[in-house]
C-alpha positions as CSV (number, residue, x, y, z in Angstrom):
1,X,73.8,178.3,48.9
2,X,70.3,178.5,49.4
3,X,70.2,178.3,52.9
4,X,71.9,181.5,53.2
5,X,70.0,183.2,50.1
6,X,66.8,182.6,52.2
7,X,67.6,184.9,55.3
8,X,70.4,187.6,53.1
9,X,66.8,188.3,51.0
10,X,64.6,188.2,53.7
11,X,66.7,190.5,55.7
12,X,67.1,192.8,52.8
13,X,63.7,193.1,51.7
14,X,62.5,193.9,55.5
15,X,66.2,196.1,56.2
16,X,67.0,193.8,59.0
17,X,70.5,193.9,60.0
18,X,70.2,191.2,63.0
19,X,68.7,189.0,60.4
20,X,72.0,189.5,57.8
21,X,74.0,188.9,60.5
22,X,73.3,185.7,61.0
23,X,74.1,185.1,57.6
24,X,77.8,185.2,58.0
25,X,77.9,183.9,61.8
26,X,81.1,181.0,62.1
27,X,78.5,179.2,64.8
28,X,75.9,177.6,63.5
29,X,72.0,178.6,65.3
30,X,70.6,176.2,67.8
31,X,67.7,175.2,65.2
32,X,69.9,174.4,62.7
33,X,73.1,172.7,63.9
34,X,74.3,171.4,60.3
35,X,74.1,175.2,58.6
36,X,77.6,175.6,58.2
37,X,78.3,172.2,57.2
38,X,75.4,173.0,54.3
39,X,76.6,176.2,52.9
40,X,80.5,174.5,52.7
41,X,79.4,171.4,51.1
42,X,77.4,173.5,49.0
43,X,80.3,174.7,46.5
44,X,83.8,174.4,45.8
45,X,87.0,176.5,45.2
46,X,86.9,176.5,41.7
47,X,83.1,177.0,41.7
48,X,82.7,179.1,44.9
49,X,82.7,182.7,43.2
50,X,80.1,182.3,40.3
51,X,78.1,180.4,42.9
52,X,77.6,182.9,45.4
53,X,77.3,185.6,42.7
54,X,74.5,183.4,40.7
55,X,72.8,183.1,44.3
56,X,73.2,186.7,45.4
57,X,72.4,188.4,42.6
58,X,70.8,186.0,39.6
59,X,68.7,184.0,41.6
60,X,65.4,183.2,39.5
61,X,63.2,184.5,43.1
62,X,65.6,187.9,43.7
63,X,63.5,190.9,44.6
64,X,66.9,192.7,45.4
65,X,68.4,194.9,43.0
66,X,72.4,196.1,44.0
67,X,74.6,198.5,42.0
68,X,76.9,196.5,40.6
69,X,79.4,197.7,43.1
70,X,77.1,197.1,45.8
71,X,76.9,193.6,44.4
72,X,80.1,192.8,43.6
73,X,81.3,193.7,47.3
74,X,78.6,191.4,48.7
75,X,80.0,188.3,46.9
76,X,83.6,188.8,47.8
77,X,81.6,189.1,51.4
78,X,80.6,185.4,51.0
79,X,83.2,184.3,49.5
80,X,85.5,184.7,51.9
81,X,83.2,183.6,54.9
82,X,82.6,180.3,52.3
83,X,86.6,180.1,53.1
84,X,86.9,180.8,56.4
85,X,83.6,178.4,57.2
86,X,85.9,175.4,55.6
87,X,88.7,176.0,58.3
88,X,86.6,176.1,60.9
89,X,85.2,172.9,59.8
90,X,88.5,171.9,60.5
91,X,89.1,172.9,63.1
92,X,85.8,171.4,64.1
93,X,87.1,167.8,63.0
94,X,90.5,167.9,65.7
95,X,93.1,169.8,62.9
96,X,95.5,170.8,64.8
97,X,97.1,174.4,64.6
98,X,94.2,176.1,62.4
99,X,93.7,178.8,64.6
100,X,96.1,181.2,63.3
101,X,94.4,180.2,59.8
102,X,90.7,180.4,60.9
103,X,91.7,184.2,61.7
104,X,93.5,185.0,58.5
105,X,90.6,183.6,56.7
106,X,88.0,185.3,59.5
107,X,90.1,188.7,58.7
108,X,89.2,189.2,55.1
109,X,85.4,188.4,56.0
110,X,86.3,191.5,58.5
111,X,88.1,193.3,55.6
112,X,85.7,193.0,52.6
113,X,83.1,194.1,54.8
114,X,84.8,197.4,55.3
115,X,85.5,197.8,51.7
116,X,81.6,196.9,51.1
117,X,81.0,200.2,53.5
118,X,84.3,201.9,52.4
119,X,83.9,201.7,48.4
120,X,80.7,200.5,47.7
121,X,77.8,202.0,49.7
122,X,76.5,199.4,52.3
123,X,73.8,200.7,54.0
124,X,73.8,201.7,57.7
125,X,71.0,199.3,58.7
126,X,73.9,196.2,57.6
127,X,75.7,197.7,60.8
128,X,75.5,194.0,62.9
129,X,77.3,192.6,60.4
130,X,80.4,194.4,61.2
131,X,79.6,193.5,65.3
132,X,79.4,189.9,64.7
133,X,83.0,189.8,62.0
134,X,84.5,192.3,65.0
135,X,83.3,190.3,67.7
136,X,84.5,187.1,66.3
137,X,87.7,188.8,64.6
138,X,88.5,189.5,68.3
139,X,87.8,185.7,69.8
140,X,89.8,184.0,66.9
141,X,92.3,186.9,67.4
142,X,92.9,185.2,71.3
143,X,92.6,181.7,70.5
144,X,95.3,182.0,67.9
145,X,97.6,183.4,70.2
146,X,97.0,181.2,72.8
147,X,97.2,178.1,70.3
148,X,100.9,179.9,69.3
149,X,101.8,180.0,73.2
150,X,101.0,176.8,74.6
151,X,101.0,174.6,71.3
152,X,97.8,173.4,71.1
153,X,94.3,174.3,70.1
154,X,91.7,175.5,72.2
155,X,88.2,176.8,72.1
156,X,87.7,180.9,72.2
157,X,85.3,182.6,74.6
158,X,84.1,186.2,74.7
159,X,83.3,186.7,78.1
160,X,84.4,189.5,80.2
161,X,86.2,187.5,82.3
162,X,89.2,187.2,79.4
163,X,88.8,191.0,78.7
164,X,89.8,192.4,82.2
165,X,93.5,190.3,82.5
166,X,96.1,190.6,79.9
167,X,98.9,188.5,78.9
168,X,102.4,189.4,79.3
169,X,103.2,187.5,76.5
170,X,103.3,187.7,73.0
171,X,100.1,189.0,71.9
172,X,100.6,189.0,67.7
173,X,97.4,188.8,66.3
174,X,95.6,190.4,68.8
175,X,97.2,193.4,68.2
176,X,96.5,193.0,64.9
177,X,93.1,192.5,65.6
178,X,93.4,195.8,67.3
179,X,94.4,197.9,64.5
180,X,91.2,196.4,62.1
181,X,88.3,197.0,65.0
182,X,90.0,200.5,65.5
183,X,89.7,200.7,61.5
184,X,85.8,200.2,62.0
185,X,85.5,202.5,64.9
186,X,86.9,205.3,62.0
187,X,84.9,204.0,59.5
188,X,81.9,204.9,62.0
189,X,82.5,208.4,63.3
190,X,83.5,209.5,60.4
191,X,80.4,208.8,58.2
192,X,78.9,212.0,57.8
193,X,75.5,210.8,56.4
194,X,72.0,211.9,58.0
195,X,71.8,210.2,61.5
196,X,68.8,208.1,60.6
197,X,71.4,206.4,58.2
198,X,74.5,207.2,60.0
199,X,76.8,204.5,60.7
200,X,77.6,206.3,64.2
201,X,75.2,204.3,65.4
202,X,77.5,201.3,65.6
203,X,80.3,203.4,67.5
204,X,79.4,202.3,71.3
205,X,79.6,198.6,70.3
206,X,82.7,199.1,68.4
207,X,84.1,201.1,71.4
208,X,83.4,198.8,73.5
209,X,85.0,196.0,71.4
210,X,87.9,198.0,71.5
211,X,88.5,198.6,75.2
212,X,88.0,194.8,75.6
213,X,90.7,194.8,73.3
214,X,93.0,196.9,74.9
215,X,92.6,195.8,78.2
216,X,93.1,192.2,77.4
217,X,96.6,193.5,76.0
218,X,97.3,195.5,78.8
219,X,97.4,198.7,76.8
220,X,94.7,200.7,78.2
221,X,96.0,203.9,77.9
222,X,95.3,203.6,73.7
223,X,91.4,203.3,75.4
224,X,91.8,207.2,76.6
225,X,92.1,208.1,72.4
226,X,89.1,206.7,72.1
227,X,87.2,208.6,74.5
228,X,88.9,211.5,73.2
229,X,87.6,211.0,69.7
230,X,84.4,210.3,71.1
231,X,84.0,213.6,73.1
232,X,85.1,215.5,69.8
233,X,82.8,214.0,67.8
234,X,79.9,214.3,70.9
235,X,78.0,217.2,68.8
236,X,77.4,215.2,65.6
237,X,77.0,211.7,67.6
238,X,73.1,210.8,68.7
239,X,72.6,211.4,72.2
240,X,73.8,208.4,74.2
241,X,70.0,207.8,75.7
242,X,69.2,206.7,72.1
243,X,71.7,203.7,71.8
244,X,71.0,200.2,72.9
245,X,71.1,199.9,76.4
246,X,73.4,197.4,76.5
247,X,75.8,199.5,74.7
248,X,75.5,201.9,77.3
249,X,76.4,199.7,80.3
250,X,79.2,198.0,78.9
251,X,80.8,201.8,77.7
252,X,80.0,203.2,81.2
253,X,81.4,200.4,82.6
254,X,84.9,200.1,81.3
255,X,85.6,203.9,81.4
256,X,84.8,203.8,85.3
257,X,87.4,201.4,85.1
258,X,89.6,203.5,83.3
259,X,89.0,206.7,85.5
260,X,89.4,204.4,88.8
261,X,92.9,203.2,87.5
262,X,93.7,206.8,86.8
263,X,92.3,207.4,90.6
264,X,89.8,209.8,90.1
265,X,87.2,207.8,92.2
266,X,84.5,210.6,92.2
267,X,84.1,210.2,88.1
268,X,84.4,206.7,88.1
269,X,82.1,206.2,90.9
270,X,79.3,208.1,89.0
271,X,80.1,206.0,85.7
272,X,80.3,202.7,87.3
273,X,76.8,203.8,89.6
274,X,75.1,204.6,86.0
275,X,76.3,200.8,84.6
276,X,75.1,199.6,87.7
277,X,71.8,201.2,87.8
278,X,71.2,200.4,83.9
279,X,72.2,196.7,84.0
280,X,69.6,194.1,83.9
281,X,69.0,192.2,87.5
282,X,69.0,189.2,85.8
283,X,73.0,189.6,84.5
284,X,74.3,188.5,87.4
285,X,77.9,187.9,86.2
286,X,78.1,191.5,84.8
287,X,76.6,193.0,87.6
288,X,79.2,191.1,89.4
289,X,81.7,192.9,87.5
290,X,80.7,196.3,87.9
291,X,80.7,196.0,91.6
292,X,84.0,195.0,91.8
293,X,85.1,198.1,91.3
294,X,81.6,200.0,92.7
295,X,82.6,198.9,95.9
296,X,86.6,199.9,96.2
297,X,85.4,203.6,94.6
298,X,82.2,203.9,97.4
299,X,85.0,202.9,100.3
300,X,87.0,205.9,99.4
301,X,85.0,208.7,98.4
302,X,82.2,208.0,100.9
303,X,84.0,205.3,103.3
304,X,81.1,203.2,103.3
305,X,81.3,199.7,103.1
306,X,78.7,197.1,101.1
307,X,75.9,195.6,103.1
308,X,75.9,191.8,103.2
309,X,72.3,191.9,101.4
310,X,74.2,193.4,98.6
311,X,76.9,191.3,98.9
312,X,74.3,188.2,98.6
313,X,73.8,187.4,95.0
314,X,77.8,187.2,94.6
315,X,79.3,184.4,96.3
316,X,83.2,185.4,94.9
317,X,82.6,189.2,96.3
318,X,81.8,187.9,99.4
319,X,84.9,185.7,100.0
320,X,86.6,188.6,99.1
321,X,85.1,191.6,100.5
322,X,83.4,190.2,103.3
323,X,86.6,190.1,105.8
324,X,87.9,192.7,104.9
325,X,84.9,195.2,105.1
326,X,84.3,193.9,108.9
327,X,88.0,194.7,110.1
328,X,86.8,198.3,109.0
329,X,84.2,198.2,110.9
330,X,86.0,197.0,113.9
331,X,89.3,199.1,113.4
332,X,91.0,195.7,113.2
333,X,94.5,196.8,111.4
334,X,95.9,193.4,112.2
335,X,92.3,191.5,110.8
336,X,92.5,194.2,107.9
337,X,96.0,193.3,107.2
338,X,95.0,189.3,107.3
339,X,92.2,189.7,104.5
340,X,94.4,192.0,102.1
341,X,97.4,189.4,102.1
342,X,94.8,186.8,101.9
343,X,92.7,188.2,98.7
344,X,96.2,189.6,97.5
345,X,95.9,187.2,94.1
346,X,92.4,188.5,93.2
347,X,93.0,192.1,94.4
348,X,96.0,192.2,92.0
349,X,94.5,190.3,89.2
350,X,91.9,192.9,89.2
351,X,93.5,195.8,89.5
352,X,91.7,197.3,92.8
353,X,95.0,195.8,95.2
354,X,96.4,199.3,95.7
355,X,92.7,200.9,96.5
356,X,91.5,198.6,98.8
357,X,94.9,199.5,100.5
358,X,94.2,202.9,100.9
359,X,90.9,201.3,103.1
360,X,93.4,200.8,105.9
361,X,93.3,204.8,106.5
362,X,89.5,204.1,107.0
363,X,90.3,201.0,109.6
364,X,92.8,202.8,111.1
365,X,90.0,206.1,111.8
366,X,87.6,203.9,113.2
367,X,90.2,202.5,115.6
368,X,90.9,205.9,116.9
369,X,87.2,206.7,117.5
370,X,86.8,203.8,119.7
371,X,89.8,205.0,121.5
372,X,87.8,208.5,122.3
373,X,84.9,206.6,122.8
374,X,85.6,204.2,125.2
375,X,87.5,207.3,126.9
376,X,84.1,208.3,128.3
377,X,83.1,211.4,129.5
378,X,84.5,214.0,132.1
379,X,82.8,214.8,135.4
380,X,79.8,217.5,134.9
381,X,80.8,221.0,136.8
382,X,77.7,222.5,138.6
383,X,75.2,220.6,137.3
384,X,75.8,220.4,133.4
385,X,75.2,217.7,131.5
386,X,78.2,215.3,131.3
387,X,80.3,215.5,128.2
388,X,83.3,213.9,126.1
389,X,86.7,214.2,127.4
390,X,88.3,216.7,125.0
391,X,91.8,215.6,125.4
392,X,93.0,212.0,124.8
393,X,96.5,211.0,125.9
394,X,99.0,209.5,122.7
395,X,99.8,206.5,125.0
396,X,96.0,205.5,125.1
397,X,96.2,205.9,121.1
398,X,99.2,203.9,121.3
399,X,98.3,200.6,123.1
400,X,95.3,200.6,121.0
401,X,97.4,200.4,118.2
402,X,99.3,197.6,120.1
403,X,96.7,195.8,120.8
404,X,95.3,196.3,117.1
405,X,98.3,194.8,115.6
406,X,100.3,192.2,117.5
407,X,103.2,192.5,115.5
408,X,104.2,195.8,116.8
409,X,104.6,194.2,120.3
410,X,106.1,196.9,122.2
411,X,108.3,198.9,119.7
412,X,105.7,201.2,118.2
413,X,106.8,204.6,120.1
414,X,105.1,207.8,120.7
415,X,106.8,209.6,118.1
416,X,105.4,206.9,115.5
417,X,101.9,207.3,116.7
418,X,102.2,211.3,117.1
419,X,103.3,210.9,113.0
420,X,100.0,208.1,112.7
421,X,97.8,210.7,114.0
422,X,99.2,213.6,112.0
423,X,98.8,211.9,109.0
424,X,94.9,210.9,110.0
425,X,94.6,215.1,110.4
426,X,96.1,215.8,107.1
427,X,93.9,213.4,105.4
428,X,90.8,215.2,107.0
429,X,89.6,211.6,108.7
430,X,90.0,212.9,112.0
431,X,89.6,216.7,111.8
432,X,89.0,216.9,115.1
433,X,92.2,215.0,116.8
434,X,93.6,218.3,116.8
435,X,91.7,219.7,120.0
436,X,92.0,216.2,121.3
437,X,95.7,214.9,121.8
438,X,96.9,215.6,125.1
């Protein structure tokens, strides 16, 4: 027991929550590979309670003084992260099937935390505590249902790759999972202590935890009550400059995302640009992330297209971008057409399928302008400069159109491009096709 009495009273004595955190981490540090097999072997069942509590809070070198409830609700913390370290031990040694217990046992380390800040006055400073049960609750959460799908155990992950594509299957106890983060995220904004003690200042990370959450079950629109408690709660919340920044890129992040599936591209465009701008150079994959949707967003609100010194650092966003950003460019429907059937699996898997079709309207403008272009210019009358022919026949609009996309051979008609180009005016792209359609 010792070797976790060392760091909980060093942490309490200098108020450092990263420090207590550690403390009831399932992954044992780098320096100290063997912690967790220490701190299991270091009790029993029978002996497990008095142990912790004769550690905690009778230990002949305390400094710390708890209320009793205080203390009491720390031991039933470590007491049941004593349990849930044996079944990942477990786990550890090849059982099979102890996912679904590790995250029974990891959910009353999550839920005697939040009675420690519900009933018994945990202090705000003990906030990591909760992001390291939440963040793990999540990750066992996942494994256990993918243990319950495919049969067999696997290791969990917490990358953002898992958070941004759901399952369409059962889902069980990450949905539960669900339910306890979004009972931290109360237990946050509601604390109505002094914001230098507030617990509000764990609500970004929990938030974020949760729209990981619900994207990973494909329920984002339970993400959108979130926000909404959020922007009620704006006036008695620290302004957002004041959280970690790390916080703040992953929130701007995902609600750019949200707004762009809703399709207003001008909001998510300036929260995704904020993520972007904040982000460190040096997180490559994250930055990675938020330009996969940057990019789709700048295309339609500004129809501009990502430069290939951008696109440099991100090898997967070129193969996927890079094609179909130079049929753009050329007004090659047919080349346009190619790289959206041949990104189709990616496009879809990330949501952005249906806005990058939209770019076609943009291929399909730039098309026409070469069309007036290439139309040159009329012959000067008495001595004026030469200008632009003002009129441009539908057939010439037409075969460019044929020539743009082979599969139309001969059966696009006049009456189907007179509708093309009527659409292009309606949509503003090509305001002034009006004056010049002969």
């Amino acid at each position: 027991m010792d070797v976790i009495y060392r760091d909980f009273r060093a942490a309490h004595m200098n108020c450092s929550g990263p420090l207590l955190a550690t403390t009831i981490t399932p992954v044992a540090p780098l320096d100290d590979p063997n912690r967790l097999i220490r701190f299991f072997e270091s009790s029993s069942s029978f002996a497990v309670a008095n142990d912790v509590r004769s550690c905690l809070l009778a230990h002949p070198n305390t400094e710390i003084r708890f209320a009793k409830s205080e203390g009491n609700a720390w031991v039933d913390v470590y007491v049941a992260y004593w349990k849930a370290t044996g079944r990942i031990l477990a786990v550890d040694d090849g059982e099979k099937g102890g996912w679904s217990q590790i995250y029974e046992s990891w959910k009353e380390v999550t839920n005697a935390l939040i009675r420690g800040y519900s009933n018994s006055g945990f202090e705000a400073w003990t906030i990591p505590c909760l992001y390291v049960t939440a963040r793990y609750l999540r990750a066992f959460a996942i494994s256990a249902d993918d243990e319950q799908s495919v049969g067999n155990g696997v290791s969990f992950g917490i990358g953002m790759q898992d958070d941004m594509v759901g399952d369409h299957g059962k889902n069980e106890k990450l949905e539960d999972a669900a339910r306890i983060i979004n009972r931290i995220f109360t237990l946050c904004i509601s604390d109505r202590a002094p914001l230098e003690s507030s617990r509000k200042w764990g609500l970004y990370y929990t938030t974020n935890l949760l729209f990981k959450t619900y994207f990973k079950l494909n329920s984002i629109g339970l993400s959108k009550n979130i926000i909404r408690a959020l922007q009620a709660s704006r006036i008695d919340m620290p302004p957002m400059e004041s959280f970690p920044k790390s916080h703040i890129v992953t929130f701007k992040y995902y609600v750019g995302i949200i707004l762009f599936l809703e399709e207003d591209y001008v909001q998510a465009e300036e929260y995704l640009t904020g993520a972007w701008n904040m982000c460190h150079r040096g997180a490559q994959r994250n930055r990675e992330l938020i330009l996969t949707y940057l990019i789709p967003c700048h295309l339609l609100t500004t129809h501009t297209l990502p430069t290939a010194h951008l696109l440099a650092p991100y090898p997967r966003l070129q193969r996927i971008f890079s094609d179909l950003g130079q049929s753009v460019r050329r007004g090659d429907l047919a080349g346009f057409d190619e790289a959206l059937a041949n990104g189709e699996d990616e496009f879809v898997k990330r949501r952005i399928y249906l806005t990058l079709e939209r770019g076609r309207d943009i291929a399909l403008r730039n098309l026409l302008r070469k069309v007036y272009l290439v139309g040159g210019f009329e012959e000067p009358k008495d001595g004026a400069p030469p200008l632009r022919r003002t009129r441009v026949p539908v057939a010439e609009f037409g075969a460019a159109l044929r020539l743009g996309n082979k599969t139309l051979n001969d059966h696009l008609e006049n009456d189907e491009v007179e509708c093309l180009l009527a659409n292009m005016i309606y949509k503003v792209w090509a305001p002034t096709l009006c004056d010049n359609i002969a």
